Amino acid sequence: MTVEFICRAMRLSDIADVIRIQAEAYIDEILETDEVILARFAQTPDTSWVVERAGEVCGYLVGYHSALGEVSPWGSEFAHKPESTALYLHDLAISKSVAGCGLGPLLVNHALMEAQQRELRAAALVSVQNSKSFWQKLGFNECDQLDEIQQHNLASYSGPAIYMTRELAG
């Protein structure tokens, strides 16, 4: 019998797995503190998801409702913005133990379907760790039209950071 991967809403009990997976997936310069991760989950539990197999969390995706052209600085807390038009995908990470199983696209597509159900018009993110081609395969495009404040926020990320957006089907 094959055990399937499923996407579901993140629970508080998943945070230890999220912290573990983040440490596997990211370079030290962009690891975020346990406190920031907990604060974000407390503010945005309805836009925090995990993928699991047989009860084991294998990956996660955390986002929030935002506006196109607004970039969260690295390490900052966030909350849903009033009158949002976009789902900002802030943090996607998959455990190395399931690398190559297609879980990144599975989680992203799950989140995008939920965004469409909430009548959000677009999705946005900051691509880090040379992930631009991954996001392009999922329909995201580089957006270089950010104001000075948002350019400064983008520069808070270590290494090349690229702001990317995608329109969602109406």
N, CA and C atoms as an extended XYZ file, in Angstrom:
510
Properties=species:S:1:pos:R:3:atomname:S:1:resname:S:1:resid:I:1 pbc="F F F"
N         0.836       -1.182        0.000 N   MET     1
C         0.000        0.000        0.000 CA  MET     1
C         0.884        1.250        0.000 C   MET     1
N         0.603        2.180       -0.893 N   THR     2
C         1.349        3.430       -0.989 CA  THR     2
C         0.721        4.469       -0.070 C   THR     2
N         1.549        5.133        0.698 N   VAL     3
C         1.065        6.189        1.583 CA  VAL     3
C         1.153        7.510        0.825 C   VAL     3
N         0.047        8.215        0.767 N   GLU     4
C        -0.052        9.463        0.018 CA  GLU     4
C         0.417       10.659        0.847 C   GLU     4
N         0.878       11.676        0.149 N   PHE     5
C         1.169       12.962        0.774 CA  PHE     5
C        -0.117       13.774        0.769 C   PHE     5
N        -0.397       14.473        1.849 N   ILE     6
C        -1.571       15.340        1.902 CA  ILE     6
C        -1.163       16.723        2.401 C   ILE     6
N        -1.844       17.737        1.895 N   CYS     7
C        -1.672       19.106        2.379 CA  CYS     7
C        -2.795       19.389        3.362 C   CYS     7
N        -2.453       20.083        4.424 N   ARG     8
C        -3.464       20.458        5.423 CA  ARG     8
C        -3.022       21.734        6.118 C   ARG     8
N        -3.948       22.324        6.871 N   ALA     9
C        -3.628       23.508        7.653 CA  ALA     9
C        -2.585       23.163        8.707 C   ALA     9
N        -1.661       24.087        8.905 N   MET    10
C        -0.645       23.917        9.943 CA  MET    10
C        -1.321       24.033       11.314 C   MET    10
N        -0.806       23.248       12.254 N   ARG    11
C        -1.269       23.309       13.643 CA  ARG    11
C        -0.098       23.743       14.521 C   ARG    11
N        -0.417       24.259       15.695 N   LEU    12
C         0.624       24.661       16.632 CA  LEU    12
C         1.566       23.499       16.935 C   LEU    12
N         1.034       22.300       16.984 N   SER    13
C         1.861       21.125       17.269 CA  SER    13
C         2.859       20.807       16.153 C   SER    13
N         2.723       21.451       14.995 N   ASP    14
C         3.642       21.242       13.864 CA  ASP    14
C         4.875       22.140       13.931 C   ASP    14
N         4.893       23.123       14.819 N   ILE    15
C         5.957       24.135       14.814 CA  ILE    15
C         7.351       23.525       14.994 C   ILE    15
N         7.489       22.527       15.842 N   ALA    16
C         8.810       21.897       16.021 CA  ALA    16
C         9.294       21.298       14.702 C   ALA    16
N         8.396       20.684       13.930 N   ASP    17
C         8.770       20.144       12.623 CA  ASP    17
C         9.122       21.262       11.648 C   ASP    17
N         8.390       22.351       11.694 N   VAL    18
C         8.674       23.498       10.831 CA  VAL    18
C        10.085       24.026       11.117 C   VAL    18
N        10.423       24.165       12.377 N   ILE    19
C        11.747       24.658       12.759 CA  ILE    19
C        12.832       23.684       12.291 C   ILE    19
N        12.594       22.396       12.436 N   ARG    20
C        13.555       21.377       11.983 CA  ARG    20
C        13.747       21.439       10.466 C   ARG    20
N        12.647       21.522        9.733 N   ILE    21
C        12.716       21.538        8.266 CA  ILE    21
C        13.381       22.826        7.776 C   ILE    21
N        13.083       23.958        8.423 N   GLN    22
C        13.736       25.214        8.043 CA  GLN    22
C        15.252       25.074        8.163 C   GLN    22
N        15.720       24.448        9.242 N   ALA    23
C        17.162       24.280        9.457 CA  ALA    23
C        17.787       23.391        8.385 C   ALA    23
N        17.031       22.428        7.875 N   GLU    24
C        17.530       21.563        6.790 CA  GLU    24
C        17.598       22.305        5.464 C   GLU    24
N        16.637       23.192        5.239 N   ALA    25
C        16.439       23.764        3.905 CA  ALA    25
C        17.206       25.052        3.641 C   ALA    25
N        17.495       25.833        4.676 N   TYR    26
C        18.052       27.159        4.462 CA  TYR    26
C        19.487       27.284        4.957 C   TYR    26
N        20.211       28.188        4.324 N   ILE    27
C        21.547       28.514        4.802 CA  ILE    27
C        21.404       29.295        6.111 C   ILE    27
N        22.432       29.259        6.924 N   ASP    28
C        22.374       29.884        8.254 CA  ASP    28
C        21.992       31.363        8.201 C   ASP    28
N        22.439       32.085        7.189 N   GLU    29
C        22.201       33.526        7.110 CA  GLU    29
C        20.723       33.884        6.994 C   GLU    29
N        19.877       32.952        6.570 N   ILE    30
C        18.455       33.291        6.429 CA  ILE    30
C        17.552       32.448        7.327 C   ILE    30
N        18.129       31.732        8.282 N   LEU    31
C        17.301       31.034        9.261 CA  LEU    31
C        16.608       32.071       10.130 C   LEU    31
N        15.341       31.850       10.378 N   GLU    32
C        14.598       32.781       11.218 CA  GLU    32
C        14.411       32.173       12.602 C   GLU    32
N        14.274       33.019       13.597 N   THR    33
C        14.216       32.541       14.972 CA  THR    33
C        12.911       31.802       15.256 C   THR    33
N        12.960       30.935       16.250 N   ASP    34
C        11.764       30.207       16.676 CA  ASP    34
C        10.664       31.192       17.067 C   ASP    34
N        11.036       32.291       17.718 N   GLU    35
C        10.058       33.282       18.155 CA  GLU    35
C         9.340       33.929       16.969 C   GLU    35
N        10.082       34.249       15.912 N   VAL    36
C         9.466       34.840       14.726 CA  VAL    36
C         8.525       33.837       14.072 C   VAL    36
N         8.947       32.594       13.976 N   ILE    37
C         8.099       31.561       13.375 CA  ILE    37
C         6.808       31.406       14.166 C   ILE    37
N         6.901       31.357       15.480 N   LEU    38
C         5.703       31.239       16.328 CA  LEU    38
C         4.801       32.459       16.198 C   LEU    38
N         5.381       33.645       16.183 N   ALA    39
C         4.585       34.873       16.062 CA  ALA    39
C         3.852       34.921       14.724 C   ALA    39
N         4.524       34.512       13.661 N   ARG    40
C         3.871       34.504       12.341 CA  ARG    40
C         2.708       33.523       12.318 C   ARG    40
N         2.930       32.334       12.862 N   PHE    41
C         1.857       31.351       12.887 CA  PHE    41
C         0.668       31.880       13.696 C   PHE    41
N         0.937       32.529       14.811 N   ALA    42
C        -0.134       33.073       15.641 CA  ALA    42
C        -0.960       34.113       14.879 C   ALA    42
N        -0.303       34.881       13.996 N   GLN    43
C        -0.984       35.921       13.225 CA  GLN    43
C        -1.677       35.389       11.968 C   GLN    43
N        -1.143       34.297       11.392 N   THR    44
C        -1.646       33.846       10.086 CA  THR    44
C        -1.863       32.329       10.019 C   THR    44
N        -2.575       31.748       10.985 N   PRO    45
C        -2.754       30.293       10.933 CA  PRO    45
C        -3.569       29.826        9.722 C   PRO    45
N        -4.403       30.700        9.178 N   ASP    46
C        -5.244       30.322        8.033 CA  ASP    46
C        -4.492       30.352        6.706 C   ASP    46
N        -3.251       30.829        6.707 N   THR    47
C        -2.421       30.795        5.494 CA  THR    47
C        -1.080       30.132        5.804 C   THR    47
N        -1.139       29.119        6.638 N   SER    48
C         0.028       28.304        6.984 CA  SER    48
C        -0.357       26.847        6.766 C   SER    48
N         0.424       26.158        5.939 N   TRP    49
C         0.093       24.788        5.565 CA  TRP    49
C         1.297       23.874        5.728 C   TRP    49
N         1.019       22.592        5.874 N   VAL    50
C         2.069       21.574        5.864 CA  VAL    50
C         1.670       20.494        4.873 C   VAL    50
N         2.667       19.732        4.456 N   VAL    51
C         2.425       18.509        3.704 CA  VAL    51
C         2.947       17.382        4.587 C   VAL    51
N         2.159       16.313        4.671 N   GLU    52
C         2.550       15.204        5.536 CA  GLU    52
C         2.298       13.875        4.832 C   GLU    52
N         2.985       12.859        5.358 N   ARG    53
C         2.793       11.482        4.899 CA  ARG    53
C         2.776       10.624        6.161 C   ARG    53
N         1.708        9.873        6.310 N   ALA    54
C         1.557        8.974        7.465 CA  ALA    54
C         1.786        9.713        8.788 C   ALA    54
N         1.275       10.938        8.882 N   GLY    55
C         1.385       11.712       10.110 CA  GLY    55
C         2.695       12.439       10.309 C   GLY    55
N         3.644       12.285        9.386 N   GLU    56
C         4.944       12.961        9.503 CA  GLU    56
C         4.969       14.202        8.621 C   GLU    56
N         5.246       15.362        9.215 N   VAL    57
C         5.333       16.611        8.465 CA  VAL    57
C         6.611       16.587        7.640 C   VAL    57
N         6.449       16.816        6.336 N   CYS    58
C         7.573       16.735        5.390 CA  CYS    58
C         7.932       18.084        4.780 C   CYS    58
N         7.066       19.068        4.942 N   GLY    59
C         7.309       20.385        4.371 CA  GLY    59
C         6.257       21.356        4.858 C   GLY    59
N         6.501       22.638        4.608 N   TYR    60
C         5.544       23.659        5.031 CA  TYR    60
C         5.588       24.858        4.103 C   TYR    60
N         4.536       25.642        4.164 N   LEU    61
C         4.430       26.898        3.423 CA  LEU    61
C         3.665       27.876        4.306 C   LEU    61
N         4.245       29.057        4.507 N   VAL    62
C         3.626       30.095        5.326 CA  VAL    62
C         3.483       31.344        4.469 C   VAL    62
N         2.316       31.932        4.512 N   GLY    63
C         2.073       33.162        3.770 CA  GLY    63
C         1.140       34.070        4.531 C   GLY    63
N         0.732       35.137        3.876 N   TYR    64
C        -0.253       36.045        4.463 CA  TYR    64
C        -0.875       36.878        3.353 C   TYR    64
N        -2.036       37.466        3.650 N   HIS    65
C        -2.718       38.337        2.701 CA  HIS    65
C        -1.979       39.665        2.654 C   HIS    65
N        -1.691       40.136        1.449 N   SER    66
C        -0.888       41.341        1.274 CA  SER    66
C        -1.348       42.095        0.034 C   SER    66
N        -0.572       43.066       -0.347 N   ALA    67
C        -0.796       43.824       -1.573 CA  ALA    67
C         0.405       43.620       -2.479 C   ALA    67
N         0.166       43.578       -3.774 N   LEU    68
C         1.278       43.459       -4.710 CA  LEU    68
C         2.243       44.624       -4.515 C   LEU    68
N         3.517       44.331       -4.599 N   GLY    69
C         4.538       45.360       -4.476 CA  GLY    69
C         5.005       45.610       -3.056 C   GLY    69
N         4.452       44.876       -2.068 N   GLU    70
C         4.903       45.022       -0.685 CA  GLU    70
C         5.745       43.819       -0.302 C   GLU    70
N         6.968       44.081        0.151 N   VAL    71
C         7.928       43.036        0.495 CA  VAL    71
C         8.151       43.042        2.006 C   VAL    71
N         7.998       41.880        2.632 N   SER    72
C         8.316       41.768        4.062 CA  SER    72
C         9.832       41.724        4.227 C   SER    72
N        10.384       42.556        5.091 N   PRO    73
C        11.817       42.454        5.352 CA  PRO    73
C        12.139       41.104        5.992 C   PRO    73
N        13.336       40.605        5.744 N   TRP    74
C        13.756       39.344        6.332 CA  TRP    74
C        13.677       39.438        7.853 C   TRP    74
N        13.169       38.385        8.482 N   GLY    75
C        13.137       38.282        9.933 CA  GLY    75
C        12.042       39.067       10.615 C   GLY    75
N        11.196       39.747        9.836 N   SER    76
C        10.144       40.552       10.458 CA  SER    76
C         8.902       39.696       10.703 C   SER    76
N         8.118       40.103       11.671 N   GLU    77
C         6.829       39.465       11.884 CA  GLU    77
C         5.880       40.008       10.827 C   GLU    77
N         4.782       39.301       10.600 N   PHE    78
C         3.791       39.821        9.666 CA  PHE    78
C         2.400       39.367       10.071 C   PHE    78
N         1.431       40.040        9.483 N   ALA    79
C         0.023       39.728        9.705 CA  ALA    79
C        -0.722       40.040        8.413 C   ALA    79
N        -1.949       39.547        8.314 N   HIS    80
C        -2.758       39.871        7.143 CA  HIS    80
C        -2.952       41.381        7.050 C   HIS    80
N        -2.842       41.892        5.826 N   LYS    81
C        -3.048       43.315        5.601 CA  LYS    81
C        -4.513       43.548        5.200 C   LYS    81
N        -5.105       44.642        5.691 N   PRO    82
C        -6.480       44.941        5.287 CA  PRO    82
C        -6.548       45.206        3.787 C   PRO    82
N        -7.677       44.898        3.214 N   GLU    83
C        -7.917       45.133        1.783 CA  GLU    83
C        -6.835       44.499        0.910 C   GLU    83
N        -6.512       43.266        1.208 N   SER    84
C        -5.472       42.530        0.478 CA  SER    84
C        -5.958       42.123       -0.900 C   SER    84
N        -5.012       42.052       -1.819 N   THR    85
C        -5.311       41.585       -3.168 CA  THR    85
C        -4.463       40.378       -3.543 C   THR    85
N        -3.494       40.033       -2.706 N   ALA    86
C        -2.543       38.972       -3.065 CA  ALA    86
C        -2.226       38.092       -1.857 C   ALA    86
N        -1.801       36.881       -2.162 N   LEU    87
C        -1.256       35.991       -1.148 CA  LEU    87
C         0.259       36.071       -1.267 C   LEU    87
N         0.899       36.536       -0.210 N   TYR    88
C         2.354       36.632       -0.183 CA  TYR    88
C         2.874       35.320        0.391 C   TYR    88
N         3.622       34.576       -0.400 N   LEU    89
C         4.209       33.305        0.031 CA  LEU    89
C         5.572       33.606        0.626 C   LEU    89
N         5.652       33.583        1.927 N   HIS    90
C         6.889       34.020        2.567 CA  HIS    90
C         7.908       32.903        2.750 C   HIS    90
N         7.471       31.706        3.067 N   ASP    91
C         8.425       30.676        3.462 CA  ASP    91
C         7.931       29.306        3.024 C   ASP    91
N         8.666       28.682        2.124 N   LEU    92
C         8.396       27.319        1.652 CA  LEU    92
C         9.646       26.502        1.900 C   LEU    92
N         9.497       25.375        2.572 N   ALA    93
C        10.643       24.496        2.798 CA  ALA    93
C        10.171       23.052        2.827 C   ALA    93
N        10.992       22.179        2.260 N   ILE    94
C        10.713       20.743        2.181 CA  ILE    94
C        11.874       20.003        2.832 C   ILE    94
N        11.549       18.968        3.592 N   SER    95
C        12.583       18.157        4.246 CA  SER    95
C        13.452       17.476        3.198 C   SER    95
N        14.740       17.404        3.471 N   LYS    96
C        15.661       16.716        2.555 CA  LYS    96
C        15.290       15.247        2.372 C   LYS    96
N        14.628       14.664        3.359 N   SER    97
C        14.271       13.243        3.285 CA  SER    97
C        13.261       12.943        2.184 C   SER    97
N        12.568       13.970        1.683 N   VAL    98
C        11.577       13.764        0.624 CA  VAL    98
C        11.864       14.645       -0.596 C   VAL    98
N        13.097       15.101       -0.710 N   ALA    99
C        13.480       15.919       -1.861 CA  ALA    99
C        13.203       15.149       -3.150 C   ALA    99
N        12.697       15.858       -4.140 N   GLY   100
C        12.439       15.244       -5.440 CA  GLY   100
C        11.078       14.582       -5.561 C   GLY   100
N        10.259       14.662       -4.529 N   CYS   101
C         8.920       14.044       -4.566 CA  CYS   101
C         7.841       14.998       -5.067 C   CYS   101
N         8.211       16.227       -5.433 N   GLY   102
C         7.232       17.184       -5.956 CA  GLY   102
C         6.393       17.871       -4.893 C   GLY   102
N         6.890       17.903       -3.660 N   LEU   103
C         6.092       18.469       -2.577 CA  LEU   103
C         6.047       19.990       -2.589 C   LEU   103
N         7.096       20.644       -3.093 N   GLY   104
C         7.066       22.103       -3.212 CA  GLY   104
C         5.916       22.550       -4.094 C   GLY   104
N         5.846       22.065       -5.343 N   PRO   105
C         4.723       22.434       -6.201 CA  PRO   105
C         3.363       22.014       -5.618 C   PRO   105
N         3.312       20.869       -4.951 N   LEU   106
C         2.063       20.422       -4.340 CA  LEU   106
C         1.565       21.448       -3.320 C   LEU   106
N         2.447       21.895       -2.426 N   LEU   107
C         2.067       22.886       -1.413 CA  LEU   107
C         1.718       24.233       -2.041 C   LEU   107
N         2.513       24.684       -2.995 N   VAL   108
C         2.250       25.976       -3.631 CA  VAL   108
C         0.898       25.943       -4.338 C   VAL   108
N         0.625       24.902       -5.097 N   ASN   109
C        -0.655       24.824       -5.803 CA  ASN   109
C        -1.827       24.759       -4.829 C   ASN   109
N        -1.648       24.076       -3.710 N   HIS   110
C        -2.680       24.040       -2.671 CA  HIS   110
C        -2.958       25.463       -2.169 C   HIS   110
N        -1.905       26.213       -1.868 N   ALA   111
C        -2.055       27.582       -1.377 CA  ALA   111
C        -2.696       28.488       -2.430 C   ALA   111
N        -2.310       28.325       -3.688 N   LEU   112
C        -2.876       29.164       -4.744 CA  LEU   112
C        -4.358       28.882       -4.948 C   LEU   112
N        -4.762       27.624       -4.816 N   MET   113
C        -6.193       27.292       -4.911 CA  MET   113
C        -6.959       27.952       -3.758 C   MET   113
N        -6.393       27.921       -2.563 N   GLU   114
C        -7.046       28.579       -1.425 CA  GLU   114
C        -7.117       30.087       -1.649 C   GLU   114
N        -6.070       30.672       -2.206 N   ALA   115
C        -6.077       32.116       -2.488 CA  ALA   115
C        -7.187       32.463       -3.474 C   ALA   115
N        -7.362       31.646       -4.496 N   GLN   116
C        -8.430       31.884       -5.467 CA  GLN   116
C        -9.803       31.789       -4.797 C   GLN   116
N        -9.980       30.820       -3.910 N   GLN   117
C       -11.251       30.688       -3.196 CA  GLN   117
C       -11.521       31.915       -2.326 C   GLN   117
N       -10.472       32.563       -1.866 N   ARG   118
C       -10.611       33.781       -1.049 CA  ARG   118
C       -10.701       35.031       -1.919 C   ARG   118
N       -10.754       34.828       -3.223 N   GLU   119
C       -10.888       35.891       -4.218 CA  GLU   119
C        -9.705       36.857       -4.236 C   GLU   119
N        -8.514       36.323       -3.920 N   LEU   120
C        -7.296       37.109       -4.096 CA  LEU   120
C        -6.909       37.040       -5.569 C   LEU   120
N        -6.370       38.106       -6.097 N   ARG   121
C        -6.110       38.203       -7.531 CA  ARG   121
C        -4.711       37.768       -7.950 C   ARG   121
N        -3.789       37.688       -6.979 N   ALA   122
C        -2.400       37.411       -7.338 CA  ALA   122
C        -1.682       36.743       -6.171 C   ALA   122
N        -0.471       36.305       -6.462 N   ALA   123
C         0.427       35.778       -5.434 CA  ALA   123
C         1.781       36.440       -5.661 C   ALA   123
N         2.547       36.567       -4.589 N   ALA   124
C         3.863       37.206       -4.663 CA  ALA   124
C         4.800       36.523       -3.677 C   ALA   124
N         6.109       36.729       -3.883 N   LEU   125
C         7.114       36.109       -3.013 CA  LEU   125
C         8.473       36.723       -3.273 C   LEU   125
N         9.410       36.386       -2.410 N   VAL   126
C        10.815       36.709       -2.631 CA  VAL   126
C        11.543       35.394       -2.860 C   VAL   126
N        12.138       35.253       -4.017 N   SER   127
C        12.921       34.070       -4.356 CA  SER   127
C        14.321       34.227       -3.764 C   SER   127
N        14.761       33.204       -3.009 N   VAL   128
C        16.101       33.189       -2.411 CA  VAL   128
C        16.780       31.870       -2.757 C   VAL   128
N        18.055       31.788       -2.466 N   GLN   129
C        18.842       30.565       -2.660 CA  GLN   129
C        18.718       30.001       -4.080 C   GLN   129
N        18.757       30.912       -5.057 N   ASN   130
C        18.737       30.518       -6.472 CA  ASN   130
C        17.512       29.688       -6.843 C   ASN   130
N        16.355       30.065       -6.306 N   SER   131
C        15.120       29.321       -6.571 CA  SER   131
C        14.263       29.931       -7.682 C   SER   131
N        14.783       30.931       -8.384 N   LYS   132
C        14.005       31.628       -9.407 CA  LYS   132
C        13.402       30.672      -10.433 C   LYS   132
N        14.163       29.716      -10.926 N   SER   133
C        13.635       28.811      -11.961 CA  SER   133
C        12.514       27.920      -11.413 C   SER   133
N        12.611       27.515      -10.141 N   PHE   134
C        11.525       26.748       -9.503 CA  PHE   134
C        10.234       27.546       -9.567 C   PHE   134
N        10.305       28.826       -9.170 N   TRP   135
C         9.107       29.659       -9.142 CA  TRP   135
C         8.603       29.971      -10.555 C   TRP   135
N         9.515       30.137      -11.503 N   GLN   136
C         9.085       30.381      -12.883 CA  GLN   136
C         8.288       29.197      -13.426 C   GLN   136
N         8.689       27.977      -13.075 N   LYS   137
C         7.948       26.786      -13.516 CA  LYS   137
C         6.532       26.762      -12.955 C   LYS   137
N         6.328       27.476      -11.864 N   LEU   138
C         4.998       27.553      -11.256 CA  LEU   138
C         4.234       28.813      -11.683 C   LEU   138
N         4.752       29.507      -12.698 N   GLY   139
C         4.043       30.643      -13.273 CA  GLY   139
C         4.380       31.999      -12.704 C   GLY   139
N         5.408       32.085      -11.854 N   PHE   140
C         5.803       33.371      -11.279 CA  PHE   140
C         6.803       34.060      -12.197 C   PHE   140
N         6.732       35.388      -12.222 N   ASN   141
C         7.632       36.195      -13.036 CA  ASN   141
C         8.310       37.246      -12.174 C   ASN   141
N         9.554       37.557      -12.535 N   GLU   142
C        10.305       38.588      -11.820 CA  GLU   142
C         9.617       39.933      -11.985 C   GLU   142
N         9.547       40.679      -10.901 N   CYS   143
C         8.958       42.019      -10.915 CA  CYS   143
C        10.000       42.977      -10.358 C   CYS   143
N        10.472       43.894      -11.182 N   ASP   144
C        11.517       44.808      -10.725 CA  ASP   144
C        11.001       46.227      -10.529 C   ASP   144
N         9.697       46.373      -10.425 N   GLN   145
C         9.108       47.704      -10.259 CA  GLN   145
C         8.680       47.913       -8.802 C   GLN   145
N         9.666       48.008       -7.933 N   LEU   146
C         9.413       48.241       -6.513 CA  LEU   146
C         9.869       49.638       -6.145 C   LEU   146
N         9.128       50.272       -5.232 N   ASP   147
C         9.550       51.600       -4.787 CA  ASP   147
C        10.781       51.471       -3.886 C   ASP   147
N        11.315       52.593       -3.460 N   GLU   148
C        12.570       52.609       -2.717 CA  GLU   148
C        12.471       51.838       -1.390 C   GLU   148
N        11.360       51.984       -0.689 N   ILE   149
C        11.188       51.284        0.590 CA  ILE   149
C        11.170       49.777        0.365 C   ILE   149
N        10.455       49.328       -0.648 N   GLN   150
C        10.361       47.897       -0.921 CA  GLN   150
C        11.690       47.341       -1.447 C   GLN   150
N        12.438       48.137       -2.195 N   GLN   151
C        13.783       47.734       -2.628 CA  GLN   151
C        14.676       47.524       -1.400 C   GLN   151
N        14.555       48.417       -0.429 N   HIS   152
C        15.315       48.296        0.822 CA  HIS   152
C        14.921       47.014        1.559 C   HIS   152
N        13.620       46.718        1.627 N   ASN   153
C        13.147       45.484        2.268 CA  ASN   153
C        13.702       44.256        1.547 C   ASN   153
N        13.696       44.288        0.231 N   LEU   154
C        14.223       43.178       -0.565 CA  LEU   154
C        15.717       42.974       -0.284 C   LEU   154
N        16.441       44.066       -0.106 N   ALA   155
C        17.882       43.996        0.152 CA  ALA   155
C        18.201       43.411        1.532 C   ALA   155
N        17.203       43.249        2.390 N   SER   156
C        17.448       42.675        3.723 CA  SER   156
C        17.693       41.170        3.667 C   SER   156
N        17.419       40.559        2.527 N   TYR   157
C        17.647       39.118        2.366 CA  TYR   157
C        19.093       38.853        1.968 C   TYR   157
N        19.658       37.760        2.453 N   SER   158
C        21.025       37.375        2.137 CA  SER   158
C        21.081       36.777        0.734 C   SER   158
N        22.114       37.114        0.001 N   GLY   159
C        22.288       36.564       -1.343 CA  GLY   159
C        21.336       37.193       -2.331 C   GLY   159
N        21.300       36.671       -3.540 N   PRO   160
C        20.363       37.218       -4.522 CA  PRO   160
C        18.929       36.988       -4.062 C   PRO   160
N        18.147       38.056       -4.021 N   ALA   161
C        16.729       37.989       -3.664 CA  ALA   161
C        15.946       38.654       -4.782 C   ALA   161
N        14.935       37.966       -5.266 N   ILE   162
C        14.172       38.448       -6.417 CA  ILE   162
C        12.690       38.458       -6.058 C   ILE   162
N        12.055       39.605       -6.232 N   TYR   163
C        10.611       39.716       -6.001 CA  TYR   163
C         9.892       39.173       -7.222 C   TYR   163
N         8.942       38.254       -7.002 N   MET   164
C         8.244       37.607       -8.109 CA  MET   164
C         6.734       37.607       -7.838 C   MET   164
N         5.956       37.680       -8.926 N   THR   165
C         4.498       37.706       -8.800 CA  THR   165
C         3.859       36.760       -9.815 C   THR   165
N         2.608       36.465       -9.552 N   ARG   166
C         1.817       35.639      -10.471 CA  ARG   166
C         0.365       36.046      -10.337 C   ARG   166
N        -0.287       36.268      -11.458 N   GLU   167
C        -1.730       36.529      -11.451 CA  GLU   167
C        -2.440       35.194      -11.215 C   GLU   167
N        -3.591       35.264      -10.550 N   LEU   168
C        -4.399       34.081      -10.334 CA  LEU   168
C        -5.624       34.147      -11.233 C   LEU   168
N        -6.088       33.004      -11.660 N   ALA   169
C        -7.265       32.936      -12.533 CA  ALA   169
C        -8.469       33.487      -11.807 C   ALA   169
N        -9.296       34.214      -12.539 N   GLY   170
C       -10.488       34.813      -11.940 CA  GLY   170
C       -11.543       33.805      -11.837 C   GLY   170
